[in-house]
Amino acid sequence: MEVKFTLFLLATFINISAGKSQEYFARKLSRQEMGLGRQKLSHLHFYFHDIVSGPNPTAVRVAEAAVTNSSATGFGALVMIDDPLTVGPEMGSKMVGRAQGIYASADLNHLGLLMVLNYAFTEGEFNGSTLSILGRNAVFSGVREMPVVGGSGVFRFARGYAQARTHTFDLKTGYTVVEYNVYVFHH
């Protein structure tokens, strides 16, 4: 009898506790509750290596539309990436992370990519943190700007922008190195 009563009290306590944790849909939080102090502005500079051919591609087409192959812009092509990020433009340069996500040809008339990426950093003070990019990449523009829409770790609540500039493009292999300058507010 005593065991049943104890189990009843325990079940009642769990139900009451669970009910209390769901007494609101949304609530205001202070910056202190979230551990948010003053924001820092950081400038990150790295190179993105997009390898589309050869024995170890880092960018692979995973889907296409019926019109993709007849479109001058490859409209509808969807590419999954896991591209190295390095300190210098050479592939042998120190790796600082990976660009992981997708890009898709999203413009019928000009080569414009929809970029949905996470920069996952593996070195230095940003090791284990990510930045999330979501935006349009007008590939043939000298400098392209895409918004930073968030992040994780050090970059939780991040906001800012990334500027991309093509460093090299190999017409034969499609291998592209893109220089990135990222300006980001974070805590």
PDB file of C-alpha atoms in Angstrom:
ATOM      1  CA  MET A   1       0.000   0.000   0.000  1.00  0.00           C
ATOM      2  CA  GLU A   2       2.781   2.430   0.942  1.00  0.00           C
ATOM      3  CA  VAL A   3       4.566   1.815  -2.414  1.00  0.00           C
ATOM      4  CA  LYS A   4       1.338   2.538  -4.350  1.00  0.00           C
ATOM      5  CA  PHE A   5       0.795   5.761  -2.414  1.00  0.00           C
ATOM      6  CA  THR A   6       4.406   6.857  -3.052  1.00  0.00           C
ATOM      7  CA  LEU A   7       4.022   6.110  -6.764  1.00  0.00           C
ATOM      8  CA  PHE A   8       0.730   8.064  -6.790  1.00  0.00           C
ATOM      9  CA  LEU A   9       2.433  11.090  -5.173  1.00  0.00           C
ATOM     10  CA  LEU A  10       5.357  10.844  -7.596  1.00  0.00           C
ATOM     11  CA  ALA A  11       3.031  10.658 -10.619  1.00  0.00           C
ATOM     12  CA  THR A  12       0.987  13.589  -9.297  1.00  0.00           C
ATOM     13  CA  PHE A  13       4.149  15.668  -8.742  1.00  0.00           C
ATOM     14  CA  ILE A  14       5.403  14.885 -12.278  1.00  0.00           C
ATOM     15  CA  ASN A  15       2.018  15.872 -13.778  1.00  0.00           C
ATOM     16  CA  ILE A  16       1.889  19.106 -11.759  1.00  0.00           C
ATOM     17  CA  SER A  17       5.497  19.960 -12.645  1.00  0.00           C
ATOM     18  CA  ALA A  18       4.900  19.222 -16.317  1.00  0.00           C
ATOM     19  CA  GLY A  19       1.772  21.394 -16.274  1.00  0.00           C
ATOM     20  CA  LYS A  20       3.632  24.319 -14.728  1.00  0.00           C
ATOM     21  CA  SER A  21       6.343  24.200 -17.398  1.00  0.00           C
ATOM     22  CA  GLN A  22       3.694  24.771 -20.078  1.00  0.00           C
ATOM     23  CA  GLU A  23       1.773  27.671 -18.555  1.00  0.00           C
ATOM     24  CA  TYR A  24       2.782  30.081 -21.331  1.00  0.00           C
ATOM     25  CA  PHE A  25       3.180  30.102 -25.083  1.00  0.00           C
ATOM     26  CA  ALA A  26       5.730  32.906 -25.193  1.00  0.00           C
ATOM     27  CA  ARG A  27       7.349  35.154 -22.647  1.00  0.00           C
ATOM     28  CA  LYS A  28       9.801  38.029 -22.608  1.00  0.00           C
ATOM     29  CA  LEU A  29      13.342  37.263 -21.541  1.00  0.00           C
ATOM     30  CA  SER A  30      16.062  39.555 -20.354  1.00  0.00           C
ATOM     31  CA  ARG A  31      19.464  39.577 -22.023  1.00  0.00           C
ATOM     32  CA  GLN A  32      20.913  38.423 -18.706  1.00  0.00           C
ATOM     33  CA  GLU A  33      18.657  35.320 -18.588  1.00  0.00           C
ATOM     34  CA  MET A  34      20.078  34.278 -21.951  1.00  0.00           C
ATOM     35  CA  GLY A  35      23.667  35.091 -21.015  1.00  0.00           C
ATOM     36  CA  LEU A  36      23.853  37.854 -23.610  1.00  0.00           C
ATOM     37  CA  GLY A  37      26.224  40.686 -22.934  1.00  0.00           C
ATOM     38  CA  ARG A  38      27.461  43.375 -25.271  1.00  0.00           C
ATOM     39  CA  GLN A  39      27.776  42.384 -28.905  1.00  0.00           C
ATOM     40  CA  LYS A  40      31.120  42.023 -30.658  1.00  0.00           C
ATOM     41  CA  LEU A  41      31.743  42.698 -34.340  1.00  0.00           C
ATOM     42  CA  SER A  42      34.063  40.160 -35.964  1.00  0.00           C
ATOM     43  CA  HIS A  43      35.539  40.022 -39.455  1.00  0.00           C
ATOM     44  CA  LEU A  44      36.182  36.496 -40.737  1.00  0.00           C
ATOM     45  CA  HIS A  45      38.223  35.950 -43.899  1.00  0.00           C
ATOM     46  CA  PHE A  46      38.519  32.556 -45.580  1.00  0.00           C
ATOM     47  CA  TYR A  47      38.376  30.730 -48.908  1.00  0.00           C
ATOM     48  CA  PHE A  48      35.618  28.361 -50.008  1.00  0.00           C
ATOM     49  CA  HIS A  49      36.674  25.447 -52.292  1.00  0.00           C
ATOM     50  CA  ASP A  50      33.843  24.119 -54.488  1.00  0.00           C
ATOM     51  CA  ILE A  51      34.981  20.857 -56.092  1.00  0.00           C
ATOM     52  CA  VAL A  52      32.394  19.575 -58.586  1.00  0.00           C
ATOM     53  CA  SER A  53      34.397  16.884 -60.419  1.00  0.00           C
ATOM     54  CA  GLY A  54      37.144  14.316 -59.935  1.00  0.00           C
ATOM     55  CA  PRO A  55      37.372  11.410 -57.518  1.00  0.00           C
ATOM     56  CA  ASN A  56      36.398  13.392 -54.383  1.00  0.00           C
ATOM     57  CA  PRO A  57      33.844  16.074 -55.245  1.00  0.00           C
ATOM     58  CA  THR A  58      32.599  18.273 -52.396  1.00  0.00           C
ATOM     59  CA  ALA A  59      29.611  19.566 -54.402  1.00  0.00           C
ATOM     60  CA  VAL A  60      27.177  17.048 -55.905  1.00  0.00           C
ATOM     61  CA  ARG A  61      23.996  17.651 -57.908  1.00  0.00           C
ATOM     62  CA  VAL A  62      21.222  15.842 -56.059  1.00  0.00           C
ATOM     63  CA  ALA A  63      18.157  17.025 -58.006  1.00  0.00           C
ATOM     64  CA  GLU A  64      17.124  18.835 -61.147  1.00  0.00           C
ATOM     65  CA  ALA A  65      13.962  20.019 -62.883  1.00  0.00           C
ATOM     66  CA  ALA A  66      12.706  18.851 -66.260  1.00  0.00           C
ATOM     67  CA  VAL A  67      13.993  22.120 -67.774  1.00  0.00           C
ATOM     68  CA  THR A  68      17.422  22.159 -66.058  1.00  0.00           C
ATOM     69  CA  ASN A  69      19.475  20.710 -68.919  1.00  0.00           C
ATOM     70  CA  SER A  70      17.813  22.927 -71.566  1.00  0.00           C
ATOM     71  CA  SER A  71      18.068  26.089 -69.439  1.00  0.00           C
ATOM     72  CA  ALA A  72      20.939  28.520 -70.081  1.00  0.00           C
ATOM     73  CA  THR A  73      21.194  29.043 -66.315  1.00  0.00           C
ATOM     74  CA  GLY A  74      20.708  25.423 -65.205  1.00  0.00           C
ATOM     75  CA  PHE A  75      17.457  26.543 -63.578  1.00  0.00           C
ATOM     76  CA  GLY A  76      16.204  23.976 -61.079  1.00  0.00           C
ATOM     77  CA  ALA A  77      19.538  22.276 -60.350  1.00  0.00           C
ATOM     78  CA  LEU A  78      20.052  21.537 -56.650  1.00  0.00           C
ATOM     79  CA  VAL A  79      23.578  20.904 -55.357  1.00  0.00           C
ATOM     80  CA  MET A  80      24.510  19.536 -51.913  1.00  0.00           C
ATOM     81  CA  ILE A  81      27.885  20.723 -50.616  1.00  0.00           C
ATOM     82  CA  ASP A  82      30.462  19.994 -47.938  1.00  0.00           C
ATOM     83  CA  ASP A  83      33.175  22.403 -49.122  1.00  0.00           C
ATOM     84  CA  PRO A  84      36.449  23.044 -47.276  1.00  0.00           C
ATOM     85  CA  LEU A  85      37.069  26.527 -45.860  1.00  0.00           C
ATOM     86  CA  THR A  86      40.739  27.488 -45.728  1.00  0.00           C
ATOM     87  CA  VAL A  87      42.857  30.434 -44.558  1.00  0.00           C
ATOM     88  CA  GLY A  88      44.468  30.896 -47.984  1.00  0.00           C
ATOM     89  CA  PRO A  89      43.340  30.261 -51.561  1.00  0.00           C
ATOM     90  CA  GLU A  90      45.429  27.088 -51.940  1.00  0.00           C
ATOM     91  CA  MET A  91      43.719  23.798 -51.146  1.00  0.00           C
ATOM     92  CA  GLY A  92      46.708  22.848 -48.973  1.00  0.00           C
ATOM     93  CA  SER A  93      46.220  25.961 -46.827  1.00  0.00           C
ATOM     94  CA  LYS A  94      45.108  25.475 -43.205  1.00  0.00           C
ATOM     95  CA  MET A  95      41.479  24.325 -43.035  1.00  0.00           C
ATOM     96  CA  VAL A  96      39.295  26.347 -40.629  1.00  0.00           C
ATOM     97  CA  GLY A  97      35.929  24.733 -41.313  1.00  0.00           C
ATOM     98  CA  ARG A  98      33.422  23.463 -43.858  1.00  0.00           C
ATOM     99  CA  ALA A  99      30.613  25.079 -45.822  1.00  0.00           C
ATOM    100  CA  GLN A 100      27.732  22.611 -45.581  1.00  0.00           C
ATOM    101  CA  GLY A 101      24.332  22.979 -47.197  1.00  0.00           C
ATOM    102  CA  ILE A 102      22.796  23.482 -50.594  1.00  0.00           C
ATOM    103  CA  TYR A 103      22.827  25.870 -53.486  1.00  0.00           C
ATOM    104  CA  ALA A 104      20.285  25.902 -56.262  1.00  0.00           C
ATOM    105  CA  SER A 105      19.954  27.656 -59.598  1.00  0.00           C
ATOM    106  CA  ALA A 106      16.961  29.885 -58.908  1.00  0.00           C
ATOM    107  CA  ASP A 107      16.951  32.385 -61.814  1.00  0.00           C
ATOM    108  CA  LEU A 108      15.606  31.689 -65.296  1.00  0.00           C
ATOM    109  CA  ASN A 109      17.423  34.590 -66.957  1.00  0.00           C
ATOM    110  CA  HIS A 110      20.741  35.078 -65.128  1.00  0.00           C
ATOM    111  CA  LEU A 111      23.012  32.761 -63.185  1.00  0.00           C
ATOM    112  CA  GLY A 112      21.679  33.384 -59.681  1.00  0.00           C
ATOM    113  CA  LEU A 113      21.997  30.831 -56.921  1.00  0.00           C
ATOM    114  CA  LEU A 114      19.923  30.438 -53.792  1.00  0.00           C
ATOM    115  CA  MET A 115      22.506  29.741 -51.070  1.00  0.00           C
ATOM    116  CA  VAL A 116      21.456  27.897 -47.896  1.00  0.00           C
ATOM    117  CA  LEU A 117      24.668  27.230 -45.985  1.00  0.00           C
ATOM    118  CA  ASN A 118      26.162  26.640 -42.586  1.00  0.00           C
ATOM    119  CA  TYR A 119      29.789  27.556 -42.104  1.00  0.00           C
ATOM    120  CA  ALA A 120      30.892  24.992 -39.523  1.00  0.00           C
ATOM    121  CA  PHE A 121      34.141  26.188 -37.957  1.00  0.00           C
ATOM    122  CA  THR A 122      36.755  23.742 -36.669  1.00  0.00           C
ATOM    123  CA  GLU A 123      39.605  26.010 -35.548  1.00  0.00           C
ATOM    124  CA  GLY A 124      40.431  28.724 -33.045  1.00  0.00           C
ATOM    125  CA  GLU A 125      37.960  30.645 -30.922  1.00  0.00           C
ATOM    126  CA  PHE A 126      35.073  29.705 -33.260  1.00  0.00           C
ATOM    127  CA  ASN A 127      35.727  25.930 -33.151  1.00  0.00           C
ATOM    128  CA  GLY A 128      32.383  24.113 -32.849  1.00  0.00           C
ATOM    129  CA  SER A 129      30.355  27.214 -33.800  1.00  0.00           C
ATOM    130  CA  THR A 130      28.390  27.786 -36.997  1.00  0.00           C
ATOM    131  CA  LEU A 131      27.155  30.712 -39.063  1.00  0.00           C
ATOM    132  CA  SER A 132      24.033  30.346 -41.208  1.00  0.00           C
ATOM    133  CA  ILE A 133      23.793  32.046 -44.608  1.00  0.00           C
ATOM    134  CA  LEU A 134      20.606  32.394 -46.634  1.00  0.00           C
ATOM    135  CA  GLY A 135      20.558  34.536 -49.738  1.00  0.00           C
ATOM    136  CA  ARG A 136      21.062  35.136 -53.445  1.00  0.00           C
ATOM    137  CA  ASN A 137      24.449  34.697 -55.073  1.00  0.00           C
ATOM    138  CA  ALA A 138      24.607  36.495 -58.438  1.00  0.00           C
ATOM    139  CA  VAL A 139      27.607  34.449 -59.568  1.00  0.00           C
ATOM    140  CA  PHE A 140      28.871  36.800 -62.305  1.00  0.00           C
ATOM    141  CA  SER A 141      28.845  39.909 -60.096  1.00  0.00           C
ATOM    142  CA  GLY A 142      32.286  40.971 -58.876  1.00  0.00           C
ATOM    143  CA  VAL A 143      31.220  41.002 -55.225  1.00  0.00           C
ATOM    144  CA  ARG A 144      28.099  39.257 -53.951  1.00  0.00           C
ATOM    145  CA  GLU A 145      26.505  39.997 -50.597  1.00  0.00           C
ATOM    146  CA  MET A 146      24.453  37.479 -48.641  1.00  0.00           C
ATOM    147  CA  PRO A 147      22.915  37.846 -45.182  1.00  0.00           C
ATOM    148  CA  VAL A 148      24.040  36.004 -42.077  1.00  0.00           C
ATOM    149  CA  VAL A 149      20.734  34.906 -40.553  1.00  0.00           C
ATOM    150  CA  GLY A 150      21.964  33.236 -37.391  1.00  0.00           C
ATOM    151  CA  GLY A 151      24.353  30.730 -35.945  1.00  0.00           C
ATOM    152  CA  SER A 152      25.219  28.508 -33.025  1.00  0.00           C
ATOM    153  CA  GLY A 153      27.797  28.393 -30.260  1.00  0.00           C
ATOM    154  CA  VAL A 154      29.738  31.667 -30.174  1.00  0.00           C
ATOM    155  CA  PHE A 155      27.497  32.865 -33.011  1.00  0.00           C
ATOM    156  CA  ARG A 156      24.151  32.282 -31.270  1.00  0.00           C
ATOM    157  CA  PHE A 157      21.890  35.242 -32.226  1.00  0.00           C
ATOM    158  CA  ALA A 158      24.417  36.298 -34.898  1.00  0.00           C
ATOM    159  CA  ARG A 159      23.546  38.784 -37.622  1.00  0.00           C
ATOM    160  CA  GLY A 160      25.614  40.309 -40.376  1.00  0.00           C
ATOM    161  CA  TYR A 161      26.589  39.725 -43.973  1.00  0.00           C
ATOM    162  CA  ALA A 162      29.003  37.758 -46.115  1.00  0.00           C
ATOM    163  CA  GLN A 163      30.741  39.140 -49.183  1.00  0.00           C
ATOM    164  CA  ALA A 164      31.830  36.597 -51.789  1.00  0.00           C
ATOM    165  CA  ARG A 165      34.356  37.248 -54.545  1.00  0.00           C
ATOM    166  CA  THR A 166      35.419  34.569 -57.044  1.00  0.00           C
ATOM    167  CA  HIS A 167      39.161  34.050 -56.677  1.00  0.00           C
ATOM    168  CA  THR A 168      39.640  31.382 -59.355  1.00  0.00           C
ATOM    169  CA  PHE A 169      37.392  29.330 -61.628  1.00  0.00           C
ATOM    170  CA  ASP A 170      38.626  26.414 -63.761  1.00  0.00           C
ATOM    171  CA  LEU A 171      36.443  26.150 -66.878  1.00  0.00           C
ATOM    172  CA  LYS A 172      37.593  22.586 -67.557  1.00  0.00           C
ATOM    173  CA  THR A 173      36.912  21.058 -64.118  1.00  0.00           C
ATOM    174  CA  GLY A 174      34.459  23.528 -62.578  1.00  0.00           C
ATOM    175  CA  TYR A 175      36.727  23.818 -59.514  1.00  0.00           C
ATOM    176  CA  THR A 176      36.033  27.218 -57.953  1.00  0.00           C
ATOM    177  CA  VAL A 177      37.736  29.063 -55.124  1.00  0.00           C
ATOM    178  CA  VAL A 178      35.694  31.877 -53.596  1.00  0.00           C
ATOM    179  CA  GLU A 179      37.089  34.459 -51.182  1.00  0.00           C
ATOM    180  CA  TYR A 180      34.728  35.307 -48.314  1.00  0.00           C
ATOM    181  CA  ASN A 181      34.739  38.298 -46.006  1.00  0.00           C
ATOM    182  CA  VAL A 182      32.122  37.857 -43.301  1.00  0.00           C
ATOM    183  CA  TYR A 183      31.154  40.675 -40.923  1.00  0.00           C
ATOM    184  CA  VAL A 184      29.103  39.431 -38.012  1.00  0.00           C
ATOM    185  CA  PHE A 185      27.712  40.748 -34.736  1.00  0.00           C
ATOM    186  CA  HIS A 186      27.718  38.107 -32.013  1.00  0.00           C
ATOM    187  CA  HIS A 187      27.951  37.678 -28.242  1.00  0.00           C
TER     188      HIS A 187
END
